[in-house]
Coordinates of C-alpha atoms and ligand atoms in Angstrom, one line a residue:
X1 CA -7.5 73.2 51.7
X2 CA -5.8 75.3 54.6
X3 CA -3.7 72.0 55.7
X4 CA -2.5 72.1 52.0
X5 CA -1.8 75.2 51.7
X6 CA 0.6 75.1 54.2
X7 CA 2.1 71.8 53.3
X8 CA 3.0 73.6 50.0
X9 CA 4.8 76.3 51.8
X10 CA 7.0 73.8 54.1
X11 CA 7.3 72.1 50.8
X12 CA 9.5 72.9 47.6
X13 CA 9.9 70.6 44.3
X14 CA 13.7 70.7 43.2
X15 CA 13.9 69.1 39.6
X16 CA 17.4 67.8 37.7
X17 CA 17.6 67.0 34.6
X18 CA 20.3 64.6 32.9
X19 CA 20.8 64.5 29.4
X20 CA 23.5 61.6 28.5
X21 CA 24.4 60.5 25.3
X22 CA 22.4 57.3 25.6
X23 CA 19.2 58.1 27.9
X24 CA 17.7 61.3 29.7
X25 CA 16.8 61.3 32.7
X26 CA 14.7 63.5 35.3
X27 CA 14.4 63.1 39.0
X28 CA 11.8 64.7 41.2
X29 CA 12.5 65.2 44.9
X30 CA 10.3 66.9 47.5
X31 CA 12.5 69.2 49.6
X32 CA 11.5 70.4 53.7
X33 CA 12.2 74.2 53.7
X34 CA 12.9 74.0 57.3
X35 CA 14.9 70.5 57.6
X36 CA 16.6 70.6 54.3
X37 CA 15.7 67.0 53.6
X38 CA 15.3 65.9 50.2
X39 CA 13.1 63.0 49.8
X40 CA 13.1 61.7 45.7
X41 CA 9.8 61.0 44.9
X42 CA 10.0 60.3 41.2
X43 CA 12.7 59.3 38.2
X44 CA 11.6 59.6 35.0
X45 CA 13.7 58.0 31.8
X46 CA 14.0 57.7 28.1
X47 CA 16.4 56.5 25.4
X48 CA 18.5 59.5 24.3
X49 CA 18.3 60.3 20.4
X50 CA 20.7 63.1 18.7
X51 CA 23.8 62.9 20.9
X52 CA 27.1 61.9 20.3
X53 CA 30.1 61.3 22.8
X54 CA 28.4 63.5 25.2
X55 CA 27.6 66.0 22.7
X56 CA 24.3 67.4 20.5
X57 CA 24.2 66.8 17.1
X58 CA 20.7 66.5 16.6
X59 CA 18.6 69.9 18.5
X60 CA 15.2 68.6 17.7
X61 CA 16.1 64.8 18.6
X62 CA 17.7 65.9 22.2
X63 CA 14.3 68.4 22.9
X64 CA 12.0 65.0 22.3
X65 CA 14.0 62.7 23.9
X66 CA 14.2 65.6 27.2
X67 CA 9.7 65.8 26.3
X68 CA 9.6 61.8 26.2
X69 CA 11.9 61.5 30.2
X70 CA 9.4 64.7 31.3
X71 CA 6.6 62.7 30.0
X72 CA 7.6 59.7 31.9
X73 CA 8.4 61.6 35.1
X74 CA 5.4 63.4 35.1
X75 CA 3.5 60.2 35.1
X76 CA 4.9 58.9 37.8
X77 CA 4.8 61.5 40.1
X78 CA 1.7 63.3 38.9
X79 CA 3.8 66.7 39.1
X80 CA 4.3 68.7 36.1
X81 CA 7.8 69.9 35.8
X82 CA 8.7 73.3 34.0
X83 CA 12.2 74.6 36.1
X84 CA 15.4 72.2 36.8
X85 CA 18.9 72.2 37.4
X86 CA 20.5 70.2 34.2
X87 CA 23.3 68.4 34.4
X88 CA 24.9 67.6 30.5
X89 CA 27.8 65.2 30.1
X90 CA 30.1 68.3 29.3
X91 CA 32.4 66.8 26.3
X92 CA 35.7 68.6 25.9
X93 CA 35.4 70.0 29.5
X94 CA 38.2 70.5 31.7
X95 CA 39.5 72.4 35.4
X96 CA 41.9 75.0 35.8
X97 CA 43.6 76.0 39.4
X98 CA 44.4 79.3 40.1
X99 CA 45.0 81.0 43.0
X100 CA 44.3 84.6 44.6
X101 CA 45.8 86.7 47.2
X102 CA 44.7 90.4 48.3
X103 CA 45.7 92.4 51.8
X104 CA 43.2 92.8 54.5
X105 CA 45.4 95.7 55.2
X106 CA 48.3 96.5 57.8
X107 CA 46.9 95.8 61.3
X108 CA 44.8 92.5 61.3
X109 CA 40.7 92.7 60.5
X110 CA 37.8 90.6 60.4
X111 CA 37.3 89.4 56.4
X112 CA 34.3 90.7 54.9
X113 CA 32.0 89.7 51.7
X114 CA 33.7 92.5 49.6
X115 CA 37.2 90.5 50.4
X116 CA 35.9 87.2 49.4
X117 CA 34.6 88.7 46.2
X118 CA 37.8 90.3 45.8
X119 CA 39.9 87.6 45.9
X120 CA 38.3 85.3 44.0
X121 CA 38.1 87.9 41.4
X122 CA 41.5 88.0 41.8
X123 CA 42.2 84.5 41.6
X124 CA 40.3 84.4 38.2
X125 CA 42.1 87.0 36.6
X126 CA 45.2 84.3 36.5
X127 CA 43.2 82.6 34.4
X128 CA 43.5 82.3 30.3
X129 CA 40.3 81.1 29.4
X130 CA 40.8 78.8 25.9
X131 CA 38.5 80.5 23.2
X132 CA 35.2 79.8 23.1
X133 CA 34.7 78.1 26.3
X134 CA 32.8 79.6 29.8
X135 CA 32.9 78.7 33.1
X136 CA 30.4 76.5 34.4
X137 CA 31.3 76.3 38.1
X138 CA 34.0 78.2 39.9
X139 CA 34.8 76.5 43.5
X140 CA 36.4 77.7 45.8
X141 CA 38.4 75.1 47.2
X142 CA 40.7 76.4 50.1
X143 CA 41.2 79.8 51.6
X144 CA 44.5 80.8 53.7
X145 CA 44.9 83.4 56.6
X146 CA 48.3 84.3 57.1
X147 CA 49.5 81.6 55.8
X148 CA 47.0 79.4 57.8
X149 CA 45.5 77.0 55.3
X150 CA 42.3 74.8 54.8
X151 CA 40.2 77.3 55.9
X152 CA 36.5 76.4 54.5
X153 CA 34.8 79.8 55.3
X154 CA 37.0 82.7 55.9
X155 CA 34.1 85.3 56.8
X156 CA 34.2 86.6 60.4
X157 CA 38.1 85.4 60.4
X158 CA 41.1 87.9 61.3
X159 CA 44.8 88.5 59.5
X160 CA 46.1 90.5 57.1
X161 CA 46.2 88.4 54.2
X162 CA 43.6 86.0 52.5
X163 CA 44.1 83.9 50.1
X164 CA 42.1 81.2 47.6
X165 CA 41.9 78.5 45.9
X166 CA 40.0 78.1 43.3
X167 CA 38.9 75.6 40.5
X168 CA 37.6 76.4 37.4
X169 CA 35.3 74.0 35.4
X170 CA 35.1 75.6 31.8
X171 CA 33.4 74.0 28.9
X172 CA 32.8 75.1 25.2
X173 CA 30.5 78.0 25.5
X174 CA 28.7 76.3 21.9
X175 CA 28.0 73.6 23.9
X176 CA 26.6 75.0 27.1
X177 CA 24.5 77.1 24.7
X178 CA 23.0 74.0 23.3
X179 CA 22.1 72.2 26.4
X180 CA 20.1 75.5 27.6
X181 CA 18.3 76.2 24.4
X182 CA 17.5 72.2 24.0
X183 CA 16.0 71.8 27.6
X184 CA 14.2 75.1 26.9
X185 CA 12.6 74.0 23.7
X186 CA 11.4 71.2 25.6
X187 CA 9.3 73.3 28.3
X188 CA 12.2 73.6 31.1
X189 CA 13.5 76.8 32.1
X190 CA 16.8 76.0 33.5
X191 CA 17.5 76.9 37.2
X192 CA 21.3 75.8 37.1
X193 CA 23.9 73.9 34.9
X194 CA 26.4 71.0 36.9
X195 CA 28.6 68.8 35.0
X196 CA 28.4 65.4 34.8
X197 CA 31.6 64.4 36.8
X198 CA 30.7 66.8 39.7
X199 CA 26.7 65.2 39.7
X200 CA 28.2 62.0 39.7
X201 CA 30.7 62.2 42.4
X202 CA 28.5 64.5 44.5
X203 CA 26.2 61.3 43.6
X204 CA 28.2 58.0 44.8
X205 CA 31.1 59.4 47.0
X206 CA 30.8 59.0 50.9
X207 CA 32.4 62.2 52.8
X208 CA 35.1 60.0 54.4
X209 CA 36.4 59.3 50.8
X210 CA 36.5 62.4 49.9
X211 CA 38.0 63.6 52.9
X212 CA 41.0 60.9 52.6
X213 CA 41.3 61.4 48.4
X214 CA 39.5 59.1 45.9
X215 CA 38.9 59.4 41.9
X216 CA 35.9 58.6 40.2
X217 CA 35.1 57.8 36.9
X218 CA 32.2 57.5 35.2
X219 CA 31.4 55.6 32.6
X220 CA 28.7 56.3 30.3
X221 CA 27.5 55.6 26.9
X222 CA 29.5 58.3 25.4
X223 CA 31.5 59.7 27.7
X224 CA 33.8 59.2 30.5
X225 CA 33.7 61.5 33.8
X226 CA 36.6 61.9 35.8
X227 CA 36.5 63.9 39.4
X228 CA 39.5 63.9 41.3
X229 CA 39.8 64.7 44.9
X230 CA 42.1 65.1 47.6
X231 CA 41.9 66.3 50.7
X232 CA 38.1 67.2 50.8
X233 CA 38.2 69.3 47.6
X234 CA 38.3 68.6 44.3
X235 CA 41.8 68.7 42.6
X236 CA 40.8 67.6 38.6
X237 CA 37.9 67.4 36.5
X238 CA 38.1 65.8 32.9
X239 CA 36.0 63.9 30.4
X240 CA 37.6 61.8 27.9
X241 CA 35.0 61.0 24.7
X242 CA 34.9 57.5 25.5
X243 CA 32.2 55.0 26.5
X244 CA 29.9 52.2 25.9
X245 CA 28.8 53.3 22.7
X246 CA 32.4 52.0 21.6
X247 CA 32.5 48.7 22.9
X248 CA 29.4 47.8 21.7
X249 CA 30.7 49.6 18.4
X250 CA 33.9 47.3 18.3
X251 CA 31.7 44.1 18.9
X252 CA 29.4 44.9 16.1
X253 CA 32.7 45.5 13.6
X254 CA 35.0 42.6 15.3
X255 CA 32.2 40.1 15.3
X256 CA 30.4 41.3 12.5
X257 CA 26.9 41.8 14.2
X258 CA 24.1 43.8 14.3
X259 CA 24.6 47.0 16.8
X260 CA 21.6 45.8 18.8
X261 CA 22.9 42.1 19.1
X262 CA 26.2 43.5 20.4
X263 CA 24.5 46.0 23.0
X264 CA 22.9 42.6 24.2
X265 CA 25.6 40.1 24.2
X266 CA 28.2 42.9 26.1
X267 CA 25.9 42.4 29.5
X268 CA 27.2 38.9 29.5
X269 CA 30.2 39.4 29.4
X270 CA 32.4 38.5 32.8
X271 CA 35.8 40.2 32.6
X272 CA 37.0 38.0 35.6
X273 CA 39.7 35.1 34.3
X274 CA 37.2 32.7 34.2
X275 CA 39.1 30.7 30.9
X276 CA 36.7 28.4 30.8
X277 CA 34.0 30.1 29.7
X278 CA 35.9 31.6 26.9
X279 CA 34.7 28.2 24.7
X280 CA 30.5 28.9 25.3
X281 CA 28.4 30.6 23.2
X282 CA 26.3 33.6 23.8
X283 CA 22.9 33.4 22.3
X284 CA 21.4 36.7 20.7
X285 CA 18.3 37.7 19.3
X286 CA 18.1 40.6 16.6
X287 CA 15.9 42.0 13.9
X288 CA 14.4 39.0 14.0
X289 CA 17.0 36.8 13.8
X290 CA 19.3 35.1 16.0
X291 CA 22.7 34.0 16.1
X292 CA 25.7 33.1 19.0
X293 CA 29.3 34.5 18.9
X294 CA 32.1 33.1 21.0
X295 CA 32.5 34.5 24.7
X296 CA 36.6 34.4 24.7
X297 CA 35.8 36.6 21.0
X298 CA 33.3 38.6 23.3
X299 CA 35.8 39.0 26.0
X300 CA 38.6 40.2 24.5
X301 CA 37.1 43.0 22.6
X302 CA 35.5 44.6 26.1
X303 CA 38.4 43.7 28.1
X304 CA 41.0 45.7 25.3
X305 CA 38.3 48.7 25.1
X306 CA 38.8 49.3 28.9
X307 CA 41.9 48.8 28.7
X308 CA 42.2 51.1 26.8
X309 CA 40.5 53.8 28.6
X310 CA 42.1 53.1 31.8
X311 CA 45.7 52.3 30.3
X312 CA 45.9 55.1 28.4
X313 CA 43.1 57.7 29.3
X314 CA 42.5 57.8 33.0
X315 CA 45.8 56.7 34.5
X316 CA 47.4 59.9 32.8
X317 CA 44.7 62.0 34.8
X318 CA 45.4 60.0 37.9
X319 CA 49.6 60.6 37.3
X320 CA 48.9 63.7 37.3
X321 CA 47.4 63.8 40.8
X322 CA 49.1 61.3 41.9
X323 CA 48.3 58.0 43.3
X324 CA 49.5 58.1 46.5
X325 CA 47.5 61.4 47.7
X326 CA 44.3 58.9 46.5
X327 CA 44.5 56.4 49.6
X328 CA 40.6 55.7 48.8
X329 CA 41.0 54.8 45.3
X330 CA 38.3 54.6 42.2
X331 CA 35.4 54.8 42.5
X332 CA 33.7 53.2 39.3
X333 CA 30.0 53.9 38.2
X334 CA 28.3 55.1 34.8
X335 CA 26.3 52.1 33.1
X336 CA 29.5 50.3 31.8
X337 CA 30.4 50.1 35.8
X338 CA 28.2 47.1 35.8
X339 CA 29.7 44.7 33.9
X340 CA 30.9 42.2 35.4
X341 CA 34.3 41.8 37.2
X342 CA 35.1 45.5 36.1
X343 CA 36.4 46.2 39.7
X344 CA 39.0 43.8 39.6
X345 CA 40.0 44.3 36.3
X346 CA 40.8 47.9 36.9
X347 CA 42.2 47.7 39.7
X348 CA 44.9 45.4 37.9
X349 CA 45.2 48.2 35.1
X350 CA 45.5 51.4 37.5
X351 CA 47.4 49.2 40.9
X352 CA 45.0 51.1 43.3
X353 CA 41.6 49.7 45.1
X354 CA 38.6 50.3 43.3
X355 CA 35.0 49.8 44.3
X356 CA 31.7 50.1 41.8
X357 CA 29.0 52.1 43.4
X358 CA 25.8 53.5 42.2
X359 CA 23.9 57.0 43.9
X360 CA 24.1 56.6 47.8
X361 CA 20.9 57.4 47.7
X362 CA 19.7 54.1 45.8
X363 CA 17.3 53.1 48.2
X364 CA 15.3 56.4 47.9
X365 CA 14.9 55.7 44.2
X366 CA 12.6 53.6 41.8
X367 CA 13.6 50.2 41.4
X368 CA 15.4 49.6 38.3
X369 CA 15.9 53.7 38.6
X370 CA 18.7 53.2 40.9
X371 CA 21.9 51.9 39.4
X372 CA 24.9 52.6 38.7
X373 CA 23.7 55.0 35.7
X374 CA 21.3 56.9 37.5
X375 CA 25.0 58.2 39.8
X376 CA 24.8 62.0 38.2
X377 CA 21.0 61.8 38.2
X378 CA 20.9 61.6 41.7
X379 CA 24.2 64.1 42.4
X380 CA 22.3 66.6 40.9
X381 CA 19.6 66.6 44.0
X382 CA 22.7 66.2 46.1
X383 CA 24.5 69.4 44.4
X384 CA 21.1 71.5 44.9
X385 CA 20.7 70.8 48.6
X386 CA 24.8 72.0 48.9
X387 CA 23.8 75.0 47.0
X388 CA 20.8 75.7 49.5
X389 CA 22.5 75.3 52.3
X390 CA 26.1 76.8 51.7
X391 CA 25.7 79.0 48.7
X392 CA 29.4 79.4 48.5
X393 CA 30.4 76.5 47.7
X394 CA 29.8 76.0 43.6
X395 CA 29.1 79.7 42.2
X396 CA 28.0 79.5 38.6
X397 CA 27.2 78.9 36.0
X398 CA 29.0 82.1 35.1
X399 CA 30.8 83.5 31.9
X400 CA 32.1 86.7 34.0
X401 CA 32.3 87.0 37.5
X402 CA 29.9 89.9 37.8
X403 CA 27.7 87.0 38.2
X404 CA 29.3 85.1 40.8
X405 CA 29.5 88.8 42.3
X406 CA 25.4 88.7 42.7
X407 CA 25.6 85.3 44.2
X408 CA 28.5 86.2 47.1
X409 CA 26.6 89.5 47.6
X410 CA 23.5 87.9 48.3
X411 CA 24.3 85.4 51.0
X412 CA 24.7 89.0 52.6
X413 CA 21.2 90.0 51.9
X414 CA 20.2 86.2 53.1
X415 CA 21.4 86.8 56.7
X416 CA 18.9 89.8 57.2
X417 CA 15.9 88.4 54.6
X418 CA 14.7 84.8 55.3
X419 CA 12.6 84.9 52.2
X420 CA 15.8 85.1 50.4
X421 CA 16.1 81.8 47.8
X422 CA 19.7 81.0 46.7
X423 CA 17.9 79.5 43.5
X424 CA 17.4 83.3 42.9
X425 CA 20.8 83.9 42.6
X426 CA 21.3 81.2 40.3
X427 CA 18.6 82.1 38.0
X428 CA 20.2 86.0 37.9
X429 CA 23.6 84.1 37.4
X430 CA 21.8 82.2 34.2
X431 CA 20.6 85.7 33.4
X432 CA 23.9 87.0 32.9
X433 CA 24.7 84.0 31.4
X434 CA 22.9 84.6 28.8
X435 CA 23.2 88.2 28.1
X436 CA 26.8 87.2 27.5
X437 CA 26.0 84.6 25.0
X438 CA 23.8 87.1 23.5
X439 CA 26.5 89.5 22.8
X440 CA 28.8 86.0 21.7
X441 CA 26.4 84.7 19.2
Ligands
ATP1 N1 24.9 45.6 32.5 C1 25.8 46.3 31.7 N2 27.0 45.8 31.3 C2 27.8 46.6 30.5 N3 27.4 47.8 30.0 C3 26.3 48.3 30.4 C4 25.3 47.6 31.2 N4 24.2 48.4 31.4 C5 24.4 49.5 30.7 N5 25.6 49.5 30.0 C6 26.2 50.5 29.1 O1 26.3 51.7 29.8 C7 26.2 52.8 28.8 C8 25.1 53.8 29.3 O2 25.5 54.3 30.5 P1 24.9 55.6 31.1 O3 23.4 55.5 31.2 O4 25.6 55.9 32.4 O5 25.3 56.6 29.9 P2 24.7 58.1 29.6 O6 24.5 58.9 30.9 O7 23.5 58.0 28.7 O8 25.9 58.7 28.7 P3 27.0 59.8 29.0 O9 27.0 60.0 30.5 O10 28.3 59.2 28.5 O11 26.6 60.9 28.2 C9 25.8 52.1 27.5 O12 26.9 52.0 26.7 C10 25.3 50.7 27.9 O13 25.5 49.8 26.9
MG2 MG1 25.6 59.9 32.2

């Protein structure tokens, strides 16, 4: 009894939940209080009902398909899960950049808490927030001394001007709303929001690549993510209402096929120039009955799809960054990331290198649990252990900064009191949160 008592103490269960447009997901990990390690212990899924292109449109439908991937966790790790960080694909989110500058005064000082606060207070009052929308995560991406830049932690640092950096990750207040009150319906208070572009790049990215500049876009069932970043910090963060959903959708109309037949026969398909097999058949089986469409027929409608997306969607996010400053490339992952030849055929489209990739952390995961769309899944254990350790680094989710405010003023308090839990700070950010929303709705 003693031993586990103690083992519980070294011990801490961190929880993330994913709700996409086409399955939920929730991942268990077991964290070491004292080495920071995260070991994943458990992923638990289930086919999403009531979503579309990333966004709710049935409440009850989302809180039982969240109870059916609890369900499914809990029986696979025995552990019954009531608090989580959720990540949500975040439909019509976007990033601002602003920047903030205050004076440490006339002779040169140390900087101070108060000064960080101040300036990124500063730096968000640049800001015009589009109605109806609240910040998920503010990031601080660089501070500058004196005109010294790429500083990653200005505390303790001497000049007489500091400046930030800051990007802003806003998305419709409605929606943010919905996502809390859904995961809360179903049993889980949640300990922190992270958008589904951030999970997934926190989830597949290697710190070299992020460190030289890479994009990466995932591509789910409703939705695609797009995180761009460039010398170690994040530059861009969109989602374009895109996914699977439509290519199986334009197979269905094009081919005139049942929805479930089309889901099927896309896996096949090989986007490579293989000409030859344009003449076969694919075979399918639904509502009991079967049938076989032409793979060039097949072919063209997920190759033009993509195109599509990339053509038209994600190289305007990229221009706007800039290719060169991405010497790393694209990183692809999201379900669709698996079809086959997808690599190649974007990398024609975009003229950059591009790799498919699923979480880094595969090998920690279930089988079958570990692909390319479990990438967010396992970014949100990722983005919990950054939290932990350097608290600084993602404040939010906040609608004002008085609630970023707590979380800066407590790594303070965390210095002198070792009992002090970041997730605390979090949870009195989601307080605030709400109050907000409260007064909003
Ligand atoms: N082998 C495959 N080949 C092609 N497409 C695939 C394959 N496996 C899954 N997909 C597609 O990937 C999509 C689901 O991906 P994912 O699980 O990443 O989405 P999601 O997280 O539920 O949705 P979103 O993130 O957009 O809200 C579906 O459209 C599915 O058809
Ligand atoms: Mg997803």
């Amino acid at each position: 009894m003693e031993a586990s008592a103690k083992m519980y103490e070294k011990i801490e269960l961190i929880a993330g939940l994913d709700i996409g447009t086409t399955k939920t997901s929730l991942i268990v990990a077991e964290r070491d209080r004292h080495t920071g390690e995260a070991q994943i212990i458990g992923v638990g899924s289930a086919r999403s009902v009531g979503l579309r292109k990333g966004l709710i449109v049935n409440f009850e439908h989302v809180v039982k398909s969240i109870a059916s991937s609890l369900e499914d966790a809990e029986g696979m790790t025995g552990i019954s899960v009531d608090r989580a960080f959720v990540c949500f694909s975040g439909a019509l989110t976007t990033s601002i950049t602003s920047k903030g500058m205050i004076s440490l005064g006339s002779t040169p000082r140390q900087v101070v808490e108060a000064d960080i606060q101040r300036v990124i207070e500063a730096s968000l009052s640049e800001i015009s927030m589009p109605n109806n929308y609240c910040t998920v995560h503010t990031i601080p991406i660089m501070y500058s001394i004196d005109g010294q830049r790429g500083i990653d932690d200005p505390l303790g640092m001497t000049g007489v001007r500091l400046e930030v950096e800051v990007q802003s990750i806003m998305s419709p207040t409605a929606t943010v709303q919905n996502v809390i009150n859904c995961a809360e319906r179903a049993g889980i208070s949640v300990a922190g929001l992270i958008v589904k572009p951030l999970a997934s790049a926190l989830g597949v990215l290697t710190p070299g690549e992020i460190l030289s500049g890479v994009a990466v876009v995932d591509i789910g069932g409703g939705t695609t993510g797009i995180s761009i970043y460039v010398d170690g910090a994040l530059k861009k963060l969109s989602v374009i209402q895109i996914g699977g959903d439509h290519i199986t959708n334009d197979i269905a109309r094009v081919l005139k096929i049942p929805i479930e037949a089309a889901e099927e026969i896309k896996k096949h398909v090989s986007l490579g120039e293989d000409v030859d097999a344009f003449d076969e058949e694919i075979e399918y089986a639904a509502q009991g009955k079967r049938g076989a469409c032409n793979a060039g027929q097949v072919h063209e409608v997920v190759y033009n799809r993509l195109e599509e997306l990339f053509e038209d969607f994600v190289k305007k996010e990229l221009r706007d960054v800039g290719s060169i400053l991405l010497p790393s490339g694209v990183v692809l992952t999201g379900g669709v990331a698996k079809t086959y030849g997808i690599a190649e055929m974007v990398s024609d489209v975009l003229g950059m290198p591009v790799r498919v990739a699923g979480p880094m952390e595969s090998q920690k995961m279930p089988p079958g649990r570990n692909g390319c769309e479990y990438a967010s899944t396992a970014g949100i254990i990722k983005y919990v252990n950054i939290l932990e350790k350097y608290p600084l680094k993602f404040i939010g989710p906040s609608i004002s900064f008085a609630s970023a405010g707590q979380q800066i003023k407590t790594k303070a308090r965390r210095e002198k009191d070792e009992s002090f839990h970041p997730f605390e700070a979090v949870k009195s950010a989601l307080s605030a949160i709400k109050r907000t929303f409260k007064e909003l709705f």
